[in-house]
Amino acid sequence: MGVVAPGFPEFVANPRRNAGFSPGNISSRSCRWIHSTRFVRSSVAPSIGARDPEASYETITAEVVESKSVGLLMLNRPQVLNALSEVCMREVVAALKGFDALPEVGAIVISGKGKAFAAGVDIKELKNKTMVDSFVNPVLDQWNQVSRIRKPLIAAVNGYALGGGCELAMMCDIILVGEKAVFGQPEIKIGTIPGMGGTQRLIREVGKSRAMEMILTGERFMDAKEACQRGLASRVIEGTNEELVAEAVAMAKNISGMSRPAVIMAKAAVNAAYESHLEEGVKREQAFFGATFGLEDRSEGMAAFFEKRKPNFQNK
């Protein structure tokens, strides 16, 4: 569920080729799976709840940048260290769905304004909730939709990413960190546990022992250097928050220049490693690999390689 860390100054209490490929390697189950998920489309239909990503929001800012090839979403509650209120949750999901539905956008960057990425879910909204509330109106369930965004998500983590902020970052595909980034899951200190995937994703990122230490003590936060050493984050970007976001946007622009359907399939294949055992994951990868041979972009990419020129992908 991700809440803010007790002990910080009020801390919001106010507040991640197969050269031997052959059709015979693909199981019928994998073929059905790839067909049903429709990852080979060059764009996606607007999802329920999607909004114009550049619409006016209360708790975030959202815009398309770099010739409209990159979606940039900024959490915008710096006065409470970007605590994730219910309104903020809904707006983040709506904007991400909006970006996902824009054919020209190839990747999305998420960051936070001020001294934090996000210091957790807004505790004031949780204080009086009951067990019945969590089942009848499972607000946190909507965060599962973040991990269903098909285009690559890049988190630019500047400062605190605690509780729900840590969990939101882990829902992204790539995490870039500033020098002052701090990750933690302090929910146990207020009598609860992570509820946005923290117990499931953190162990996959940093191992059982380190995850248990962070979750069971609510302390022993992870800094930028350790996050990169353990594989939670990709790399540290030195400099200001603006430079961190600029680096994330540059990466997103680079990804946007690749074949859109190939990128979507690559993301889905990597994520299959989280969702299945090795044999099934390899089957899914090979199914996607075979599917790329139905793309005009694959023909263009290989032609460009032999002709020693930059490919002109058409996202189809």
mmCIF file of C-alpha atoms in Angstrom:
data_model
loop_
_atom_site.group_PDB
_atom_site.id
_atom_site.type_symbol
_atom_site.label_atom_id
_atom_site.label_comp_id
_atom_site.label_asym_id
_atom_site.label_seq_id
_atom_site.Cartn_x
_atom_site.Cartn_y
_atom_site.Cartn_z
ATOM 1 C CA MET A 1 0.000 0.000 0.000
ATOM 2 C CA GLY A 2 2.922 2.291 0.520
ATOM 3 C CA VAL A 3 2.720 4.910 3.170
ATOM 4 C CA VAL A 4 5.023 7.656 4.234
ATOM 5 C CA ALA A 5 7.809 7.011 6.677
ATOM 6 C CA PRO A 6 7.121 7.813 10.285
ATOM 7 C CA GLY A 7 9.974 9.765 11.804
ATOM 8 C CA PHE A 8 10.665 12.126 8.921
ATOM 9 C CA PRO A 9 9.666 15.756 9.516
ATOM 10 C CA GLU A 10 5.944 15.073 9.494
ATOM 11 C CA PHE A 11 6.940 13.226 6.327
ATOM 12 C CA VAL A 12 3.679 13.608 4.589
ATOM 13 C CA ALA A 13 1.618 12.736 7.584
ATOM 14 C CA ASN A 14 0.550 16.083 6.383
ATOM 15 C CA PRO A 15 1.329 15.154 4.728
ATOM 16 C CA ARG A 16 11.990 -3.358 -14.611
ATOM 17 C CA ARG A 17 18.280 -13.714 -32.058
ATOM 18 C CA ASN A 18 17.359 -16.639 -31.016
ATOM 19 C CA ALA A 19 19.230 -17.758 -34.105
ATOM 20 C CA GLY A 20 17.751 -21.209 -33.662
ATOM 21 C CA PHE A 21 14.190 -19.935 -33.909
ATOM 22 C CA SER A 22 11.804 -22.036 -35.910
ATOM 23 C CA PRO A 23 8.021 -22.219 -36.033
ATOM 24 C CA GLY A 24 8.227 -25.628 -34.429
ATOM 25 C CA ASN A 25 9.609 -24.062 -31.266
ATOM 26 C CA ILE A 26 6.422 -22.106 -30.588
ATOM 27 C CA SER A 27 3.705 -23.831 -28.615
ATOM 28 C CA SER A 28 0.078 -23.381 -29.635
ATOM 29 C CA ARG A 29 -0.528 -21.939 -26.187
ATOM 30 C CA SER A 30 2.075 -19.209 -26.775
ATOM 31 C CA CYS A 31 0.609 -18.436 -30.182
ATOM 32 C CA ARG A 32 -2.843 -18.032 -28.682
ATOM 33 C CA TRP A 33 -1.394 -15.831 -25.942
ATOM 34 C CA ILE A 34 0.381 -13.533 -28.379
ATOM 35 C CA HIS A 35 -2.753 -13.265 -30.530
ATOM 36 C CA SER A 36 -4.999 -12.477 -27.607
ATOM 37 C CA THR A 37 -2.758 -9.694 -26.261
ATOM 38 C CA ARG A 38 -2.415 -7.991 -29.658
ATOM 39 C CA PHE A 39 1.045 -6.632 -28.969
ATOM 40 C CA VAL A 40 1.850 -6.255 -32.671
ATOM 41 C CA ARG A 41 -0.424 -3.284 -33.237
ATOM 42 C CA SER A 42 1.359 -0.006 -33.864
ATOM 43 C CA SER A 43 -1.007 1.891 -31.599
ATOM 44 C CA VAL A 44 -3.574 1.157 -28.963
ATOM 45 C CA ALA A 45 -7.216 2.037 -28.635
ATOM 46 C CA PRO A 46 -8.048 4.419 -25.814
ATOM 47 C CA SER A 47 -8.628 2.541 -22.563
ATOM 48 C CA ILE A 48 -11.517 3.071 -20.229
ATOM 49 C CA GLY A 49 -10.615 5.937 -17.955
ATOM 50 C CA ALA A 50 -8.030 7.437 -20.312
ATOM 51 C CA ARG A 51 -7.886 11.207 -20.583
ATOM 52 C CA ASP A 52 -6.225 13.648 -22.892
ATOM 53 C CA PRO A 53 -2.745 13.442 -21.321
ATOM 54 C CA GLU A 54 -2.306 17.192 -21.639
ATOM 55 C CA ALA A 55 -5.588 18.005 -19.929
ATOM 56 C CA SER A 56 -5.633 20.047 -16.744
ATOM 57 C CA TYR A 57 -4.959 18.011 -13.590
ATOM 58 C CA GLU A 58 -5.114 18.776 -9.909
ATOM 59 C CA THR A 59 -2.147 16.762 -8.598
ATOM 60 C CA ILE A 60 0.080 16.086 -11.613
ATOM 61 C CA THR A 61 1.304 17.742 -14.777
ATOM 62 C CA ALA A 62 1.347 15.831 -18.044
ATOM 63 C CA GLU A 63 2.611 16.822 -21.480
ATOM 64 C CA VAL A 64 4.002 15.352 -24.678
ATOM 65 C CA VAL A 65 7.534 16.513 -25.478
ATOM 66 C CA GLU A 66 10.317 15.840 -27.983
ATOM 67 C CA SER A 67 8.136 16.359 -31.068
ATOM 68 C CA LYS A 68 5.311 14.562 -29.273
ATOM 69 C CA SER A 69 7.303 11.302 -29.082
ATOM 70 C CA VAL A 70 7.619 11.223 -25.272
ATOM 71 C CA GLY A 71 5.001 11.464 -22.541
ATOM 72 C CA LEU A 72 6.209 13.339 -19.451
ATOM 73 C CA LEU A 73 4.241 12.975 -16.209
ATOM 74 C CA MET A 74 5.271 14.897 -13.100
ATOM 75 C CA LEU A 75 3.772 14.268 -9.667
ATOM 76 C CA ASN A 76 2.949 17.763 -8.486
ATOM 77 C CA ARG A 77 2.285 17.872 -4.750
ATOM 78 C CA PRO A 78 5.723 19.043 -3.568
ATOM 79 C CA GLN A 79 4.299 20.601 -0.408
ATOM 80 C CA VAL A 80 3.542 17.049 0.854
ATOM 81 C CA LEU A 81 6.483 15.343 -0.840
ATOM 82 C CA ASN A 82 4.154 14.163 -3.622
ATOM 83 C CA ALA A 83 2.084 11.972 -1.315
ATOM 84 C CA LEU A 84 -0.150 9.756 -3.429
ATOM 85 C CA SER A 85 -3.726 10.739 -2.683
ATOM 86 C CA GLU A 86 -6.702 8.973 -4.244
ATOM 87 C CA VAL A 87 -7.131 11.857 -6.672
ATOM 88 C CA CYS A 88 -3.452 11.627 -7.580
ATOM 89 C CA MET A 89 -3.749 7.872 -8.155
ATOM 90 C CA ARG A 90 -6.689 8.330 -10.494
ATOM 91 C CA GLU A 91 -4.984 11.148 -12.391
ATOM 92 C CA VAL A 92 -1.717 9.224 -12.845
ATOM 93 C CA VAL A 93 -3.535 6.205 -14.257
ATOM 94 C CA ALA A 94 -5.729 8.344 -16.515
ATOM 95 C CA ALA A 95 -2.745 10.267 -17.922
ATOM 96 C CA LEU A 96 -0.722 7.092 -18.501
ATOM 97 C CA LYS A 97 -3.632 5.539 -20.368
ATOM 98 C CA GLY A 98 -3.879 8.716 -22.408
ATOM 99 C CA PHE A 99 -0.193 8.535 -23.347
ATOM 100 C CA ASP A 100 -0.541 4.822 -24.118
ATOM 101 C CA ALA A 101 -3.344 5.617 -26.559
ATOM 102 C CA LEU A 102 -1.377 8.234 -28.519
ATOM 103 C CA PRO A 103 0.256 6.581 -31.557
ATOM 104 C CA GLU A 104 3.034 9.176 -31.724
ATOM 105 C CA VAL A 105 4.178 8.603 -28.118
ATOM 106 C CA GLY A 106 6.726 5.804 -27.859
ATOM 107 C CA ALA A 107 7.770 5.939 -24.195
ATOM 108 C CA ILE A 108 6.740 7.669 -20.961
ATOM 109 C CA VAL A 109 8.724 9.319 -18.165
ATOM 110 C CA ILE A 110 7.401 9.617 -14.606
ATOM 111 C CA SER A 111 9.047 11.881 -12.040
ATOM 112 C CA GLY A 112 8.179 14.145 -9.139
ATOM 113 C CA LYS A 113 8.526 17.837 -8.491
ATOM 114 C CA GLY A 114 10.436 19.060 -5.475
ATOM 115 C CA LYS A 115 12.488 17.004 -3.020
ATOM 116 C CA ALA A 116 10.735 13.678 -3.536
ATOM 117 C CA PHE A 117 9.615 11.272 -6.235
ATOM 118 C CA ALA A 118 6.770 10.236 -3.937
ATOM 119 C CA ALA A 119 6.993 9.692 -0.197
ATOM 120 C CA GLY A 120 4.060 7.303 0.016
ATOM 121 C CA VAL A 121 0.289 7.092 -0.003
ATOM 122 C CA ASP A 122 -1.421 9.970 1.796
ATOM 123 C CA ILE A 123 -1.923 8.630 5.322
ATOM 124 C CA LYS A 124 -4.673 11.114 6.158
ATOM 125 C CA GLU A 125 -6.899 9.386 3.595
ATOM 126 C CA LEU A 126 -6.134 5.936 5.023
ATOM 127 C CA LYS A 127 -6.478 6.688 8.717
ATOM 128 C CA ASN A 128 -10.199 5.995 9.027
ATOM 129 C CA LYS A 129 -10.575 3.284 6.374
ATOM 130 C CA THR A 130 -11.847 -0.136 7.420
ATOM 131 C CA MET A 131 -11.294 -3.650 6.132
ATOM 132 C CA VAL A 132 -14.709 -3.438 4.481
ATOM 133 C CA ASP A 133 -13.647 -0.235 2.695
ATOM 134 C CA SER A 134 -10.614 -1.962 1.206
ATOM 135 C CA PHE A 135 -12.745 -4.754 -0.229
ATOM 136 C CA VAL A 136 -15.813 -2.801 -1.294
ATOM 137 C CA ASN A 137 -13.865 0.125 -2.775
ATOM 138 C CA PRO A 138 -10.357 -1.203 -3.510
ATOM 139 C CA VAL A 139 -8.834 2.123 -4.517
ATOM 140 C CA LEU A 140 -5.318 0.723 -4.572
ATOM 141 C CA ASP A 141 -6.339 -1.846 -7.193
ATOM 142 C CA GLN A 142 -6.272 0.843 -9.820
ATOM 143 C CA TRP A 143 -2.505 1.023 -9.451
ATOM 144 C CA ASN A 144 -2.350 -2.431 -11.062
ATOM 145 C CA GLN A 145 -3.270 -0.644 -14.268
ATOM 146 C CA VAL A 146 0.122 1.104 -14.262
ATOM 147 C CA SER A 147 1.861 -2.217 -14.883
ATOM 148 C CA ARG A 148 -0.545 -2.876 -17.765
ATOM 149 C CA ILE A 149 0.646 0.159 -19.754
ATOM 150 C CA ARG A 150 2.191 -1.360 -22.869
ATOM 151 C CA LYS A 151 4.656 1.382 -23.722
ATOM 152 C CA PRO A 152 7.926 1.608 -21.755
ATOM 153 C CA LEU A 153 7.752 3.530 -18.480
ATOM 154 C CA ILE A 154 10.897 5.249 -17.194
ATOM 155 C CA ALA A 155 10.976 6.438 -13.588
ATOM 156 C CA ALA A 156 13.256 9.376 -12.852
ATOM 157 C CA VAL A 157 13.563 9.102 -9.069
ATOM 158 C CA ASN A 158 14.663 12.285 -7.389
ATOM 159 C CA GLY A 159 14.829 12.052 -3.620
ATOM 160 C CA TYR A 160 12.439 9.983 -1.517
ATOM 161 C CA ALA A 161 10.652 7.006 -3.089
ATOM 162 C CA LEU A 162 9.052 5.481 -0.022
ATOM 163 C CA GLY A 163 6.102 3.154 0.425
ATOM 164 C CA GLY A 164 3.783 3.728 -2.509
ATOM 165 C CA GLY A 165 6.450 5.860 -4.167
ATOM 166 C CA CYS A 166 8.878 2.937 -4.137
ATOM 167 C CA GLU A 167 6.134 0.673 -5.431
ATOM 168 C CA LEU A 168 5.214 3.091 -8.227
ATOM 169 C CA ALA A 169 8.866 3.257 -9.306
ATOM 170 C CA MET A 170 9.062 -0.551 -9.349
ATOM 171 C CA MET A 171 6.024 -0.697 -11.645
ATOM 172 C CA CYS A 172 8.109 1.131 -14.237
ATOM 173 C CA ASP A 173 10.393 -0.646 -16.705
ATOM 174 C CA ILE A 174 13.543 1.391 -16.139
ATOM 175 C CA ILE A 175 14.546 3.388 -13.057
ATOM 176 C CA LEU A 176 17.072 6.203 -13.308
ATOM 177 C CA VAL A 177 18.077 7.786 -10.002
ATOM 178 C CA GLY A 178 19.467 11.073 -8.838
ATOM 179 C CA GLU A 179 22.287 11.166 -6.321
ATOM 180 C CA LYS A 180 19.869 11.755 -3.441
ATOM 181 C CA ALA A 181 17.393 8.996 -4.291
ATOM 182 C CA VAL A 182 16.192 6.939 -1.318
ATOM 183 C CA PHE A 183 14.013 3.804 -1.517
ATOM 184 C CA GLY A 184 12.107 2.254 1.363
ATOM 185 C CA GLN A 185 8.977 0.392 2.524
ATOM 186 C CA PRO A 186 8.145 1.758 6.005
ATOM 187 C CA GLU A 187 4.519 0.587 6.204
ATOM 188 C CA ILE A 188 5.183 -1.833 9.092
ATOM 189 C CA LYS A 189 5.855 1.141 11.373
ATOM 190 C CA ILE A 190 2.228 2.217 11.240
ATOM 191 C CA GLY A 191 0.821 -1.289 11.583
ATOM 192 C CA THR A 192 0.267 -2.285 7.980
ATOM 193 C CA ILE A 193 2.174 -3.692 4.999
ATOM 194 C CA PRO A 194 2.826 -2.687 1.374
ATOM 195 C CA GLY A 195 -0.284 -3.015 -0.765
ATOM 196 C CA MET A 196 0.747 -1.884 -4.258
ATOM 197 C CA GLY A 197 3.028 -4.824 -5.050
ATOM 198 C CA GLY A 198 5.922 -3.969 -2.750
ATOM 199 C CA THR A 199 6.218 -7.400 -1.127
ATOM 200 C CA GLN A 200 6.179 -9.039 -4.564
ATOM 201 C CA ARG A 201 8.388 -6.754 -6.651
ATOM 202 C CA LEU A 202 11.058 -5.792 -4.122
ATOM 203 C CA ILE A 203 12.127 -9.394 -3.521
ATOM 204 C CA ARG A 204 12.497 -9.889 -7.278
ATOM 205 C CA GLU A 205 14.650 -6.784 -7.514
ATOM 206 C CA VAL A 206 16.953 -6.980 -4.500
ATOM 207 C CA GLY A 207 16.626 -10.526 -3.132
ATOM 208 C CA LYS A 208 14.744 -12.034 -0.213
ATOM 209 C CA SER A 209 17.025 -11.025 2.653
ATOM 210 C CA ARG A 210 17.333 -7.342 1.719
ATOM 211 C CA ALA A 211 13.631 -7.089 0.900
ATOM 212 C CA MET A 212 12.695 -8.692 4.207
ATOM 213 C CA GLU A 213 14.974 -6.305 6.079
ATOM 214 C CA MET A 214 13.390 -3.262 4.475
ATOM 215 C CA ILE A 215 9.805 -4.471 4.812
ATOM 216 C CA LEU A 216 9.947 -6.024 8.298
ATOM 217 C CA THR A 217 11.892 -3.218 9.975
ATOM 218 C CA GLY A 218 10.466 -0.301 8.003
ATOM 219 C CA GLU A 219 14.002 1.053 8.126
ATOM 220 C CA ARG A 220 17.369 0.423 6.424
ATOM 221 C CA PHE A 221 16.393 2.485 3.405
ATOM 222 C CA MET A 222 18.334 2.006 0.160
ATOM 223 C CA ASP A 223 20.301 4.873 -1.344
ATOM 224 C CA ALA A 224 21.015 5.518 -5.026
ATOM 225 C CA LYS A 225 24.355 3.673 -5.081
ATOM 226 C CA GLU A 226 22.991 0.526 -3.447
ATOM 227 C CA ALA A 227 19.877 0.605 -5.626
ATOM 228 C CA CYS A 228 22.088 0.420 -8.718
ATOM 229 C CA GLN A 229 24.414 -2.199 -7.224
ATOM 230 C CA ARG A 230 21.478 -4.462 -6.414
ATOM 231 C CA GLY A 231 19.719 -3.955 -9.742
ATOM 232 C CA LEU A 232 16.727 -1.990 -8.487
ATOM 233 C CA ALA A 233 17.836 1.019 -10.543
ATOM 234 C CA SER A 234 19.717 1.250 -13.825
ATOM 235 C CA ARG A 235 22.184 4.063 -13.114
ATOM 236 C CA VAL A 236 22.806 7.231 -11.159
ATOM 237 C CA ILE A 237 22.525 10.545 -12.990
ATOM 238 C CA GLU A 238 24.664 13.225 -11.412
ATOM 239 C CA GLY A 239 23.465 16.790 -11.215
ATOM 240 C CA THR A 240 20.136 18.478 -10.632
ATOM 241 C CA ASN A 241 16.637 17.025 -10.775
ATOM 242 C CA GLU A 242 16.187 18.807 -14.096
ATOM 243 C CA GLU A 243 19.237 16.997 -15.490
ATOM 244 C CA LEU A 244 17.881 13.681 -14.233
ATOM 245 C CA VAL A 245 14.537 14.235 -15.948
ATOM 246 C CA ALA A 246 16.293 15.422 -19.110
ATOM 247 C CA GLU A 247 18.327 12.187 -19.207
ATOM 248 C CA ALA A 248 15.173 10.126 -18.750
ATOM 249 C CA VAL A 249 13.431 12.058 -21.534
ATOM 250 C CA ALA A 250 16.466 11.541 -23.824
ATOM 251 C CA MET A 251 16.287 7.792 -23.168
ATOM 252 C CA ALA A 252 12.542 7.796 -23.840
ATOM 253 C CA LYS A 253 13.119 9.695 -27.109
ATOM 254 C CA ASN A 254 15.726 7.109 -28.161
ATOM 255 C CA ILE A 255 13.304 4.267 -27.440
ATOM 256 C CA SER A 256 10.580 6.118 -29.332
ATOM 257 C CA GLY A 257 12.806 6.017 -32.413
ATOM 258 C CA MET A 258 12.688 2.232 -32.474
ATOM 259 C CA SER A 259 9.951 0.144 -34.072
ATOM 260 C CA ARG A 260 6.915 0.699 -31.847
ATOM 261 C CA PRO A 261 5.479 -2.830 -32.116
ATOM 262 C CA ALA A 262 8.930 -4.373 -31.597
ATOM 263 C CA VAL A 263 9.432 -2.298 -28.441
ATOM 264 C CA ILE A 264 6.044 -3.338 -27.082
ATOM 265 C CA MET A 265 6.806 -6.997 -27.756
ATOM 266 C CA ALA A 266 10.265 -6.713 -26.179
ATOM 267 C CA LYS A 267 8.777 -5.200 -23.030
ATOM 268 C CA ALA A 268 6.149 -7.936 -22.830
ATOM 269 C CA ALA A 269 8.772 -10.663 -23.334
ATOM 270 C CA VAL A 270 10.978 -9.318 -20.541
ATOM 271 C CA ASN A 271 8.000 -8.964 -18.216
ATOM 272 C CA ALA A 272 7.118 -12.599 -18.913
ATOM 273 C CA ALA A 273 10.156 -13.498 -16.811
ATOM 274 C CA TYR A 274 8.293 -12.058 -13.808
ATOM 275 C CA GLU A 275 5.101 -13.896 -14.585
ATOM 276 C CA SER A 276 6.230 -17.427 -15.436
ATOM 277 C CA HIS A 277 8.966 -20.003 -15.097
ATOM 278 C CA LEU A 278 11.935 -20.075 -17.476
ATOM 279 C CA GLU A 279 10.570 -22.593 -19.985
ATOM 280 C CA GLU A 280 7.292 -20.745 -20.447
ATOM 281 C CA GLY A 281 9.093 -17.407 -20.592
ATOM 282 C CA VAL A 282 11.369 -18.649 -23.364
ATOM 283 C CA LYS A 283 8.345 -19.915 -25.289
ATOM 284 C CA ARG A 284 6.761 -16.489 -25.056
ATOM 285 C CA GLU A 285 9.989 -14.825 -26.161
ATOM 286 C CA GLN A 286 10.247 -17.103 -29.190
ATOM 287 C CA ALA A 287 6.622 -16.452 -30.056
ATOM 288 C CA PHE A 288 7.283 -12.707 -30.010
ATOM 289 C CA PHE A 289 10.518 -13.194 -31.945
ATOM 290 C CA GLY A 290 8.608 -15.021 -34.665
ATOM 291 C CA ALA A 291 5.926 -12.342 -34.671
ATOM 292 C CA THR A 292 8.494 -9.659 -35.512
ATOM 293 C CA PHE A 293 9.016 -11.396 -38.873
ATOM 294 C CA GLY A 294 5.535 -10.241 -39.795
ATOM 295 C CA LEU A 295 6.558 -6.592 -39.319
ATOM 296 C CA GLU A 296 7.550 -4.260 -42.114
ATOM 297 C CA ASP A 297 9.860 -2.654 -39.563
ATOM 298 C CA ARG A 298 11.830 -5.912 -39.208
ATOM 299 C CA SER A 299 12.432 -5.991 -42.981
ATOM 300 C CA GLU A 300 13.405 -2.307 -42.947
ATOM 301 C CA GLY A 301 15.722 -2.753 -39.957
ATOM 302 C CA MET A 302 17.653 -5.620 -41.512
ATOM 303 C CA ALA A 303 17.818 -3.876 -44.910
ATOM 304 C CA ALA A 304 19.222 -0.771 -43.212
ATOM 305 C CA PHE A 305 21.826 -2.886 -41.416
ATOM 306 C CA PHE A 306 23.179 -4.324 -44.659
ATOM 307 C CA GLU A 307 22.959 -0.957 -46.421
ATOM 308 C CA LYS A 308 24.807 0.709 -43.523
ATOM 309 C CA ARG A 309 22.165 3.385 -42.924
ATOM 310 C CA LYS A 310 19.740 4.376 -40.213
ATOM 311 C CA PRO A 311 16.443 2.473 -40.409
ATOM 312 C CA ASN A 312 13.247 4.358 -41.200
ATOM 313 C CA PHE A 313 10.728 2.575 -39.024
ATOM 314 C CA GLN A 314 7.020 3.078 -39.793
ATOM 315 C CA ASN A 315 5.722 1.307 -36.680
ATOM 316 C CA LYS A 316 4.023 -1.446 -38.620
#
